[in-house]
PDB file of C-alpha atoms in Angstrom:
ATOM      1  CA  MET I 240     123.821 160.761 192.577  1.00 96.00           C
ATOM      2  CA  ARG I 241     122.080 159.688 189.952  1.00 98.00           C
ATOM      3  CA  VAL I 242     124.088 161.118 187.046  1.00 98.00           C
ATOM      4  CA  VAL I 243     123.620 161.466 183.043  1.00 98.00           C
ATOM      5  CA  PHE I 244     126.842 161.401 181.687  1.00 98.00           C
ATOM      6  CA  MET I 245     127.476 163.314 178.262  1.00 98.00           C
ATOM      7  CA  GLY I 246     130.664 162.980 176.357  1.00 97.00           C
ATOM      8  CA  THR I 247     132.364 161.747 173.261  1.00 96.00           C
ATOM      9  CA  PRO I 248     136.146 162.065 172.664  1.00 95.00           C
ATOM     10  CA  GLU I 249     138.857 160.138 174.689  1.00 94.00           C
ATOM     11  CA  PHE I 250     139.152 163.192 176.717  1.00 95.00           C
ATOM     12  CA  SER I 251     135.696 162.275 178.353  1.00 96.00           C
ATOM     13  CA  VAL I 252     136.613 158.527 179.339  1.00 97.00           C
ATOM     14  CA  PRO I 253     138.741 158.999 182.582  1.00 97.00           C
ATOM     15  CA  VAL I 254     135.864 161.225 183.955  1.00 97.00           C
ATOM     16  CA  LEU I 255     133.339 158.422 183.160  1.00 98.00           C
ATOM     17  CA  ASP I 256     135.235 156.043 184.913  1.00 98.00           C
ATOM     18  CA  ALA I 257     135.840 158.328 187.763  1.00 98.00           C
ATOM     19  CA  LEU I 258     132.387 158.878 188.130  1.00 98.00           C
ATOM     20  CA  VAL I 259     131.608 154.983 188.226  1.00 98.00           C
ATOM     21  CA  ASP I 260     134.415 154.396 190.704  1.00 98.00           C
ATOM     22  CA  ALA I 261     133.158 156.970 192.827  1.00 98.00           C
ATOM     23  CA  GLY I 262     129.776 155.044 193.544  1.00 98.00           C
ATOM     24  CA  HIS I 263     127.532 157.439 191.391  1.00 98.00           C
ATOM     25  CA  GLU I 264     124.310 155.812 189.621  1.00 98.00           C
ATOM     26  CA  ILE I 265     125.033 156.565 185.822  1.00 98.00           C
ATOM     27  CA  ALA I 266     121.377 156.384 184.531  1.00 98.00           C
ATOM     28  CA  ALA I 267     122.448 156.774 180.724  1.00 98.00           C
ATOM     29  CA  VAL I 268     125.541 157.780 178.836  1.00 98.00           C
ATOM     30  CA  TYR I 269     124.834 160.316 175.682  1.00 98.00           C
ATOM     31  CA  CYS I 270     127.641 160.490 173.068  1.00 97.00           C
ATOM     32  CA  GLN I 271     127.862 161.399 169.233  1.00 95.00           C
ATOM     33  CA  PRO I 272     126.679 158.897 166.945  1.00 94.00           C
ATOM     34  CA  PRO I 273     129.353 156.420 165.654  1.00 92.00           C
ATOM     35  CA  ARG I 274     131.260 157.859 162.361  1.00 86.00           C
ATOM     36  CA  PRO I 275     132.890 156.504 159.481  1.00 83.00           C
ATOM     37  CA  ALA I 276     136.366 155.911 159.993  1.00 77.00           C
ATOM     38  CA  GLY I 277     139.368 153.891 159.026  1.00 72.00           C
ATOM     39  CA  ARG I 278     140.016 152.871 155.306  1.00 72.00           C
ATOM     40  CA  GLY I 279     136.811 150.875 154.967  1.00 73.00           C
ATOM     41  CA  ARG I 280     135.052 154.098 156.056  1.00 76.00           C
ATOM     42  CA  LYS I 281     132.829 151.862 158.508  1.00 82.00           C
ATOM     43  CA  ASP I 282     130.939 153.598 161.261  1.00 87.00           C
ATOM     44  CA  ARG I 283     133.119 153.582 164.310  1.00 91.00           C
ATOM     45  CA  PRO I 284     131.516 154.333 167.991  1.00 95.00           C
ATOM     46  CA  SER I 285     133.202 156.873 169.887  1.00 96.00           C
ATOM     47  CA  PRO I 286     135.797 156.281 172.840  1.00 97.00           C
ATOM     48  CA  VAL I 287     133.191 157.101 175.275  1.00 98.00           C
ATOM     49  CA  HIS I 288     130.650 154.772 173.382  1.00 98.00           C
ATOM     50  CA  LYS I 289     132.833 151.734 173.786  1.00 97.00           C
ATOM     51  CA  ARG I 290     133.848 152.302 177.448  1.00 98.00           C
ATOM     52  CA  ALA I 291     130.094 152.727 178.200  1.00 98.00           C
ATOM     53  CA  GLU I 292     129.336 149.577 176.664  1.00 97.00           C
ATOM     54  CA  ALA I 293     132.063 147.737 178.368  1.00 98.00           C
ATOM     55  CA  LEU I 294     130.900 149.055 181.543  1.00 98.00           C
ATOM     56  CA  GLY I 295     127.536 147.633 180.696  1.00 97.00           C
ATOM     57  CA  LEU I 296     125.803 151.042 180.647  1.00 98.00           C
ATOM     58  CA  GLN I 297     123.090 152.196 178.440  1.00 97.00           C
ATOM     59  CA  VAL I 298     124.335 154.333 175.691  1.00 98.00           C
ATOM     60  CA  ARG I 299     122.337 156.997 173.799  1.00 97.00           C
ATOM     61  CA  HIS I 300     123.553 158.754 170.579  1.00 96.00           C
ATOM     62  CA  PRO I 301     120.681 161.109 169.247  1.00 95.00           C
ATOM     63  CA  VAL I 302     121.718 163.383 166.157  1.00 93.00           C
ATOM     64  CA  SER I 303     119.958 166.209 167.948  1.00 94.00           C
ATOM     65  CA  LEU I 304     118.666 167.043 171.426  1.00 95.00           C
ATOM     66  CA  LYS I 305     115.930 169.657 170.276  1.00 94.00           C
ATOM     67  CA  SER I 306     112.907 167.351 169.396  1.00 95.00           C
ATOM     68  CA  ALA I 307     110.024 166.904 171.826  1.00 95.00           C
ATOM     69  CA  GLU I 308     110.661 163.071 171.999  1.00 96.00           C
ATOM     70  CA  ALA I 309     114.437 163.453 172.870  1.00 96.00           C
ATOM     71  CA  VAL I 310     113.598 165.875 175.607  1.00 97.00           C
ATOM     72  CA  ALA I 311     110.943 163.425 177.099  1.00 97.00           C
ATOM     73  CA  GLU I 312     113.399 160.584 177.108  1.00 97.00           C
ATOM     74  CA  PHE I 313     115.897 162.943 178.811  1.00 98.00           C
ATOM     75  CA  GLU I 314     113.571 163.921 181.266  1.00 97.00           C
ATOM     76  CA  ALA I 315     112.227 160.493 181.911  1.00 98.00           C
ATOM     77  CA  LEU I 316     115.766 159.488 183.218  1.00 98.00           C
ATOM     78  CA  ASN I 317     114.832 161.351 186.519  1.00 98.00           C
ATOM     79  CA  ALA I 318     118.466 162.501 186.947  1.00 98.00           C
ATOM     80  CA  ASP I 319     119.745 164.452 189.853  1.00 98.00           C
ATOM     81  CA  ILE I 320     122.437 166.011 187.679  1.00 98.00           C
ATOM     82  CA  ALA I 321     124.208 165.834 184.299  1.00 98.00           C
ATOM     83  CA  VAL I 322     127.863 165.904 183.846  1.00 98.00           C
ATOM     84  CA  VAL I 323     128.997 167.279 180.349  1.00 98.00           C
ATOM     85  CA  VAL I 324     132.327 166.988 179.083  1.00 97.00           C
ATOM     86  CA  ALA I 325     133.439 167.496 175.303  1.00 95.00           C
ATOM     87  CA  TYR I 326     129.890 165.933 174.106  1.00 96.00           C
ATOM     88  CA  GLY I 327     129.518 168.015 170.709  1.00 91.00           C
ATOM     89  CA  LEU I 328     126.141 168.864 170.679  1.00 91.00           C
ATOM     90  CA  ILE I 329     124.388 172.236 172.020  1.00 90.00           C
ATOM     91  CA  LEU I 330     122.198 171.626 174.880  1.00 96.00           C
ATOM     92  CA  PRO I 331     118.637 173.366 174.589  1.00 96.00           C
ATOM     93  CA  GLN I 332     117.219 175.090 177.749  1.00 96.00           C
ATOM     94  CA  SER I 333     115.024 172.253 178.286  1.00 97.00           C
ATOM     95  CA  ILE I 334     117.785 169.579 178.439  1.00 97.00           C
ATOM     96  CA  LEU I 335     119.720 171.865 180.817  1.00 97.00           C
ATOM     97  CA  ASP I 336     116.685 172.273 183.092  1.00 97.00           C
ATOM     98  CA  ALA I 337     115.732 168.581 182.887  1.00 98.00           C
ATOM     99  CA  PRO I 338     118.048 167.138 185.878  1.00 98.00           C
ATOM    100  CA  LYS I 339     117.122 168.258 189.322  1.00 98.00           C
ATOM    101  CA  HIS I 340     120.628 169.987 190.012  1.00 97.00           C
ATOM    102  CA  GLY I 341     121.290 171.091 186.156  1.00 97.00           C
ATOM    103  CA  CYS I 342     124.228 170.499 184.219  1.00 98.00           C
ATOM    104  CA  LEU I 343     127.591 170.700 185.027  1.00 98.00           C
ATOM    105  CA  ASN I 344     130.499 171.175 182.306  1.00 98.00           C
ATOM    106  CA  ILE I 345     134.128 170.106 182.786  1.00 97.00           C
ATOM    107  CA  HIS I 346     135.845 172.701 180.608  1.00 97.00           C
ATOM    108  CA  ALA I 347     139.637 172.699 180.081  1.00 97.00           C
ATOM    109  CA  SER I 348     140.825 176.492 180.624  1.00 98.00           C
ATOM    110  CA  LEU I 349     140.572 178.807 183.329  1.00 98.00           C
ATOM    111  CA  LEU I 350     137.300 180.565 182.372  1.00 98.00           C
ATOM    112  CA  PRO I 351     136.405 183.119 181.036  1.00 98.00           C
ATOM    113  CA  ARG I 352     139.788 182.693 178.747  1.00 98.00           C
ATOM    114  CA  TRP I 353     139.379 180.290 176.176  1.00 98.00           C
ATOM    115  CA  ARG I 354     135.708 179.543 176.023  1.00 97.00           C
ATOM    116  CA  GLY I 355     134.659 177.418 173.050  1.00 95.00           C
ATOM    117  CA  ALA I 356     135.922 174.267 171.019  1.00 93.00           C
ATOM    118  CA  ALA I 357     139.537 174.150 171.150  1.00 96.00           C
ATOM    119  CA  PRO I 358     140.831 175.694 174.565  1.00 97.00           C
ATOM    120  CA  ILE I 359     143.769 173.346 174.915  1.00 97.00           C
ATOM    121  CA  HIS I 360     145.163 173.978 171.465  1.00 97.00           C
ATOM    122  CA  ARG I 361     144.575 177.738 171.707  1.00 98.00           C
ATOM    123  CA  ALA I 362     146.287 178.078 175.042  1.00 98.00           C
ATOM    124  CA  ILE I 363     149.361 176.479 173.659  1.00 98.00           C
ATOM    125  CA  MET I 364     149.339 178.525 170.594  1.00 98.00           C
ATOM    126  CA  ALA I 365     149.152 181.547 172.462  1.00 98.00           C
ATOM    127  CA  GLY I 366     151.941 181.169 174.455  1.00 97.00           C
ATOM    128  CA  ASP I 367     149.912 181.035 177.805  1.00 98.00           C
ATOM    129  CA  LYS I 368     152.054 180.022 180.763  1.00 97.00           C
ATOM    130  CA  THR I 369     149.247 178.377 182.727  1.00 98.00           C
ATOM    131  CA  THR I 370     145.686 176.991 182.116  1.00 98.00           C
ATOM    132  CA  GLY I 371     143.456 174.558 184.135  1.00 98.00           C
ATOM    133  CA  ILE I 372     140.115 172.839 184.446  1.00 98.00           C
ATOM    134  CA  CYS I 373     136.724 174.586 185.718  1.00 98.00           C
ATOM    135  CA  ILE I 374     133.858 172.964 186.810  1.00 98.00           C
ATOM    136  CA  MET I 375     130.637 175.228 185.196  1.00 98.00           C
ATOM    137  CA  GLN I 376     127.208 175.111 186.048  1.00 98.00           C
ATOM    138  CA  MET I 377     125.737 175.323 182.517  1.00 98.00           C
ATOM    139  CA  ASP I 378     123.608 178.019 180.975  1.00 95.00           C
ATOM    140  CA  ALA I 379     122.383 178.650 177.435  1.00 91.00           C
ATOM    141  CA  GLY I 380     125.252 180.785 176.527  1.00 92.00           C
ATOM    142  CA  LEU I 381     128.501 179.560 175.081  1.00 92.00           C
ATOM    143  CA  ASP I 382     130.790 178.366 178.237  1.00 96.00           C
ATOM    144  CA  THR I 383     129.354 181.682 180.141  1.00 97.00           C
ATOM    145  CA  GLY I 384     127.887 179.649 183.396  1.00 97.00           C
ATOM    146  CA  ASP I 385     128.885 180.086 187.124  1.00 98.00           C
ATOM    147  CA  VAL I 386     131.997 178.356 188.064  1.00 98.00           C
ATOM    148  CA  LEU I 387     131.838 175.888 191.049  1.00 98.00           C
ATOM    149  CA  LEU I 388     135.618 174.705 191.107  1.00 98.00           C
ATOM    150  CA  ARG I 389     138.585 175.546 189.419  1.00 97.00           C
ATOM    151  CA  GLU I 390     142.287 174.248 189.123  1.00 97.00           C
ATOM    152  CA  GLU I 391     145.281 175.919 187.914  1.00 98.00           C
ATOM    153  CA  CYS I 392     148.210 173.815 186.273  1.00 96.00           C
ATOM    154  CA  GLU I 393     151.353 174.964 184.413  1.00 97.00           C
ATOM    155  CA  ILE I 394     152.049 174.508 180.805  1.00 98.00           C
ATOM    156  CA  GLY I 395     155.442 172.878 179.952  1.00 96.00           C
ATOM    157  CA  GLU I 396     158.014 174.931 177.644  1.00 95.00           C
ATOM    158  CA  GLU I 397     157.936 172.082 175.381  1.00 96.00           C
ATOM    159  CA  GLU I 398     154.486 170.386 176.129  1.00 97.00           C
ATOM    160  CA  THR I 399     152.000 169.552 173.360  1.00 97.00           C
ATOM    161  CA  THR I 400     148.262 169.270 173.318  1.00 97.00           C
ATOM    162  CA  ALA I 401     148.329 165.760 173.231  1.00 96.00           C
ATOM    163  CA  GLN I 402     150.388 165.683 176.684  1.00 97.00           C
ATOM    164  CA  LEU I 403     148.396 168.641 178.164  1.00 97.00           C
ATOM    165  CA  HIS I 404     145.215 167.116 176.978  1.00 95.00           C
ATOM    166  CA  ASP I 405     145.844 163.898 179.097  1.00 95.00           C
ATOM    167  CA  ARG I 406     146.675 165.653 182.091  1.00 97.00           C
ATOM    168  CA  LEU I 407     143.705 167.788 182.163  1.00 97.00           C
ATOM    169  CA  SER I 408     141.619 164.830 181.600  1.00 96.00           C
ATOM    170  CA  GLU I 409     142.544 163.351 184.607  1.00 96.00           C
ATOM    171  CA  ARG I 410     142.442 166.638 186.677  1.00 97.00           C
ATOM    172  CA  GLY I 411     138.983 167.181 185.051  1.00 97.00           C
ATOM    173  CA  ALA I 412     137.898 163.585 186.317  1.00 98.00           C
ATOM    174  CA  LYS I 413     139.213 164.486 190.023  1.00 98.00           C
ATOM    175  CA  LEU I 414     137.330 167.753 190.113  1.00 98.00           C
ATOM    176  CA  ILE I 415     134.187 166.511 189.121  1.00 98.00           C
ATOM    177  CA  VAL I 416     133.907 163.856 191.828  1.00 98.00           C
ATOM    178  CA  GLU I 417     135.012 166.280 194.502  1.00 98.00           C
ATOM    179  CA  ALA I 418     132.458 168.821 193.017  1.00 98.00           C
ATOM    180  CA  LEU I 419     129.789 166.217 193.037  1.00 98.00           C
ATOM    181  CA  ALA I 420     130.838 165.248 196.525  1.00 97.00           C
ATOM    182  CA  ARG I 421     130.614 169.028 197.647  1.00 97.00           C
ATOM    183  CA  TYR I 422     128.030 170.406 195.621  1.00 96.00           C
ATOM    184  CA  SER I 423     125.602 171.437 198.491  1.00 95.00           C
ATOM    185  CA  GLU I 424     128.260 173.607 199.938  1.00 96.00           C
ATOM    186  CA  LEU I 425     129.897 174.973 196.872  1.00 97.00           C
ATOM    187  CA  THR I 426     129.021 178.496 195.826  1.00 96.00           C
ATOM    188  CA  PRO I 427     128.783 179.267 192.224  1.00 96.00           C
ATOM    189  CA  GLU I 428     131.324 182.004 190.950  1.00 97.00           C
ATOM    190  CA  PRO I 429     129.958 184.517 188.196  1.00 98.00           C
ATOM    191  CA  GLN I 430     132.604 184.585 185.646  1.00 98.00           C
ATOM    192  CA  SER I 431     134.240 187.969 184.945  1.00 96.00           C
ATOM    193  CA  GLU I 432     133.278 190.205 182.328  1.00 93.00           C
ATOM    194  CA  GLU I 433     137.268 190.662 181.836  1.00 95.00           C
ATOM    195  CA  GLY I 434     139.619 188.700 179.954  1.00 95.00           C
ATOM    196  CA  VAL I 435     137.144 187.067 177.612  1.00 97.00           C
ATOM    197  CA  THR I 436     138.694 184.908 174.912  1.00 98.00           C
ATOM    198  CA  TYR I 437     137.581 182.540 172.660  1.00 97.00           C
ATOM    199  CA  ALA I 438     139.094 179.175 171.414  1.00 97.00           C
ATOM    200  CA  SER I 439     137.500 178.966 167.805  1.00 95.00           C
ATOM    201  CA  LYS I 440     137.583 175.326 166.362  1.00 93.00           C
ATOM    202  CA  ILE I 441     141.119 174.378 164.596  1.00 94.00           C
ATOM    203  CA  ASP I 442     140.841 174.678 160.937  1.00 92.00           C
ATOM    204  CA  LYS I 443     143.088 172.681 158.976  1.00 89.00           C
ATOM    205  CA  ALA I 444     143.740 175.540 156.791  1.00 90.00           C
ATOM    206  CA  GLU I 445     145.971 177.170 159.671  1.00 94.00           C
ATOM    207  CA  ALA I 446     148.401 174.058 160.029  1.00 96.00           C
ATOM    208  CA  GLN I 447     150.909 175.102 157.331  1.00 96.00           C
ATOM    209  CA  VAL I 448     154.105 176.366 158.756  1.00 97.00           C
ATOM    210  CA  ASP I 449     155.047 179.825 157.971  1.00 97.00           C
ATOM    211  CA  TRP I 450     159.039 179.995 158.534  1.00 97.00           C
ATOM    212  CA  SER I 451     159.040 183.643 158.274  1.00 97.00           C
ATOM    213  CA  GLU I 452     157.353 183.897 161.567  1.00 98.00           C
ATOM    214  CA  PRO I 453     159.425 184.170 164.981  1.00 98.00           C
ATOM    215  CA  ALA I 454     160.477 180.970 166.267  1.00 98.00           C
ATOM    216  CA  GLU I 455     158.258 181.072 169.518  1.00 98.00           C
ATOM    217  CA  ILE I 456     155.322 181.475 167.039  1.00 98.00           C
ATOM    218  CA  VAL I 457     156.482 178.412 164.925  1.00 98.00           C
ATOM    219  CA  ASP I 458     157.197 176.251 168.021  1.00 98.00           C
ATOM    220  CA  ARG I 459     153.784 177.092 169.514  1.00 98.00           C
ATOM    221  CA  LYS I 460     152.092 176.061 166.431  1.00 98.00           C
ATOM    222  CA  ILE I 461     153.722 172.824 166.256  1.00 98.00           C
ATOM    223  CA  ARG I 462     153.057 171.884 169.869  1.00 98.00           C
ATOM    224  CA  GLY I 463     149.629 173.204 169.666  1.00 98.00           C
ATOM    225  CA  LEU I 464     148.523 171.452 166.691  1.00 98.00           C
ATOM    226  CA  SER I 465     149.917 168.021 167.720  1.00 97.00           C
ATOM    227  CA  PRO I 466     148.831 165.523 167.068  1.00 93.00           C
ATOM    228  CA  PHE I 467     145.561 166.953 165.259  1.00 91.00           C
ATOM    229  CA  PRO I 468     145.674 168.131 162.724  1.00 94.00           C
ATOM    230  CA  GLY I 469     149.508 168.581 162.813  1.00 96.00           C
ATOM    231  CA  ALA I 470     151.502 171.483 161.822  1.00 97.00           C
ATOM    232  CA  TRP I 471     153.303 170.819 158.439  1.00 97.00           C
ATOM    233  CA  CYS I 472     155.801 171.742 155.837  1.00 96.00           C
ATOM    234  CA  MET I 473     156.799 170.564 152.603  1.00 93.00           C
ATOM    235  CA  VAL I 474     160.197 168.593 151.858  1.00 92.00           C
ATOM    236  CA  GLY I 475     160.407 168.627 148.252  1.00 88.00           C
ATOM    237  CA  GLU I 476     156.919 166.693 146.838  1.00 90.00           C
ATOM    238  CA  GLU I 477     156.390 165.190 150.339  1.00 92.00           C
ATOM    239  CA  ARG I 478     154.529 166.681 152.976  1.00 94.00           C
ATOM    240  CA  LEU I 479     155.973 166.387 156.646  1.00 95.00           C
ATOM    241  CA  LYS I 480     154.209 166.525 159.691  1.00 97.00           C
ATOM    242  CA  LEU I 481     155.706 168.254 162.402  1.00 97.00           C
ATOM    243  CA  LEU I 482     154.497 166.911 165.976  1.00 98.00           C
ATOM    244  CA  GLN I 483     157.373 168.263 168.584  1.00 97.00           C
ATOM    245  CA  SER I 484     159.855 171.138 168.953  1.00 97.00           C
ATOM    246  CA  ARG I 485     161.484 173.448 170.782  1.00 97.00           C
ATOM    247  CA  VAL I 486     163.135 176.876 170.358  1.00 97.00           C
ATOM    248  CA  CYS I 487     166.955 176.472 170.091  1.00 97.00           C
ATOM    249  CA  GLU I 488     169.848 178.789 169.310  1.00 95.00           C
ATOM    250  CA  GLY I 489     170.752 179.122 165.502  1.00 94.00           C
ATOM    251  CA  SER I 490     169.633 182.267 162.942  1.00 94.00           C
ATOM    252  CA  GLY I 491     169.355 182.340 159.214  1.00 95.00           C
ATOM    253  CA  GLU I 492     167.017 182.813 156.253  1.00 96.00           C
ATOM    254  CA  ALA I 493     163.692 181.722 157.253  1.00 97.00           C
ATOM    255  CA  GLY I 494     163.318 178.155 156.427  1.00 96.00           C
ATOM    256  CA  GLU I 495     166.741 177.599 156.165  1.00 96.00           C
ATOM    257  CA  VAL I 496     168.126 174.271 157.456  1.00 96.00           C
ATOM    258  CA  LEU I 497     170.861 174.977 159.748  1.00 96.00           C
ATOM    259  CA  GLY I 498     171.817 171.237 160.594  1.00 89.00           C
ATOM    260  CA  GLU I 499     170.102 168.087 161.396  1.00 90.00           C
ATOM    261  CA  MET I 500     166.568 169.057 162.117  1.00 95.00           C
ATOM    262  CA  ARG I 501     167.182 172.834 163.097  1.00 97.00           C
ATOM    263  CA  ILE I 502     165.457 175.380 161.004  1.00 97.00           C
ATOM    264  CA  ALA I 503     165.661 179.306 160.754  1.00 98.00           C
ATOM    265  CA  CYS I 504     162.638 181.231 161.350  1.00 98.00           C
ATOM    266  CA  GLY I 505     161.895 184.916 160.650  1.00 97.00           C
ATOM    267  CA  SER I 506     163.752 185.375 164.090  1.00 97.00           C
ATOM    268  CA  GLY I 507     165.535 182.605 165.815  1.00 97.00           C
ATOM    269  CA  ALA I 508     165.326 178.953 165.316  1.00 98.00           C
ATOM    270  CA  ILE I 509     163.558 175.779 166.112  1.00 98.00           C
ATOM    271  CA  GLU I 510     164.489 172.150 166.371  1.00 97.00           C
ATOM    272  CA  ILE I 511     162.192 169.340 165.158  1.00 97.00           C
ATOM    273  CA  THR I 512     162.233 166.784 167.726  1.00 97.00           C
ATOM    274  CA  LYS I 513     159.434 164.426 166.551  1.00 97.00           C
ATOM    275  CA  ALA I 514     157.673 164.427 162.909  1.00 97.00           C
ATOM    276  CA  GLN I 515     155.810 162.118 160.711  1.00 96.00           C
ATOM    277  CA  ARG I 516     156.540 161.395 156.985  1.00 94.00           C
ATOM    278  CA  GLN I 517     153.629 160.367 154.656  1.00 91.00           C
ATOM    279  CA  GLY I 518     152.375 156.930 155.098  1.00 90.00           C
ATOM    280  CA  LYS I 519     154.546 156.390 158.071  1.00 93.00           C
ATOM    281  CA  LYS I 520     154.332 156.388 161.879  1.00 95.00           C
ATOM    282  CA  PRO I 521     155.534 159.395 163.970  1.00 96.00           C
ATOM    283  CA  MET I 522     159.509 159.132 164.746  1.00 96.00           C
ATOM    284  CA  THR I 523     162.104 160.988 166.505  1.00 95.00           C
ATOM    285  CA  ALA I 524     164.438 163.295 164.577  1.00 93.00           C
ATOM    286  CA  GLU I 525     167.111 160.655 164.889  1.00 93.00           C
ATOM    287  CA  GLU I 526     164.929 157.889 163.196  1.00 94.00           C
ATOM    288  CA  ILE I 527     163.807 160.194 160.506  1.00 91.00           C
ATOM    289  CA  LEU I 528     167.285 161.317 159.537  1.00 91.00           C
ATOM    290  CA  ARG I 529     168.009 157.619 158.912  1.00 90.00           C
ATOM    291  CA  GLY I 530     168.062 157.336 154.988  1.00 82.00           C
ATOM    292  CA  PHE I 531     166.054 160.687 154.773  1.00 86.00           C
ATOM    293  CA  SER I 532     167.756 164.180 155.019  1.00 85.00           C
ATOM    294  CA  LEU I 533     166.340 167.781 154.438  1.00 90.00           C
ATOM    295  CA  PRO I 534     167.192 170.206 151.686  1.00 92.00           C
ATOM    296  CA  GLU I 535     169.157 173.523 152.508  1.00 92.00           C
ATOM    297  CA  LYS I 536     165.585 175.136 152.747  1.00 91.00           C
ATOM    298  CA  LEU I 537     162.156 174.474 153.643  1.00 91.00           C
ATOM    299  CA  THR I 538     159.204 175.722 152.290  1.00 82.00           C
TER     300      THR I 538
END
């Protein structure tokens, strides 16, 4: 097929590679414009932008797709289909209608659960046991289109968003290739009106750990917000970013350090297995505790 690919972050890169490897003709790659990044705040192209250029593909990064000019440029590509995965812009109806077979979205949840911006984070934070990938025929709603293919997978008891992100990215790449190969025989399945939940964008303000919450909730927050924005707590005057954890045995006053990096919660306790001090790289608990100790209680 002649495909327009629309994606921006690292999650989308394996999908682009899979489409190229499957022999599809990539008419153009759309992604978000380069953004200031790093200490010098210089414009940095997105992961998809860099990968598309390395593959010799045409890259476009309009700020909006609503203008008549942007729509005309998109229509002129004469695409059979558009594949959209974590693109970052809302597609107007004129764009959705432009390709011969419309636009397919790769969504990292089992729709209608976790429609919206942060389905991987929210699934872990909610304590879901399973999640998955849906290939959805896009419409004008927020992740409301008919589902062509879906694949379920378990969420590991100690899995972080970063780890689940990588697994789902690879699964999405395989599933979209299958969807395009079988497109003419697939039957779109309308989403259920029951079980709808929304995965709102992660707000940095929700990242501070509240030790008075149950251990299971604290553990899910740490794993669900890892690596970005990263759950955190204060150790004296220093902010410590918590990147990996597990529920463990123990009890005490909320925030009490029970030994090494085991901390009591409102009920139960957790063990921090990976964290990051200010200005330093992520380290295991064992590495952090060399020359650094926790106080009797964390806030």
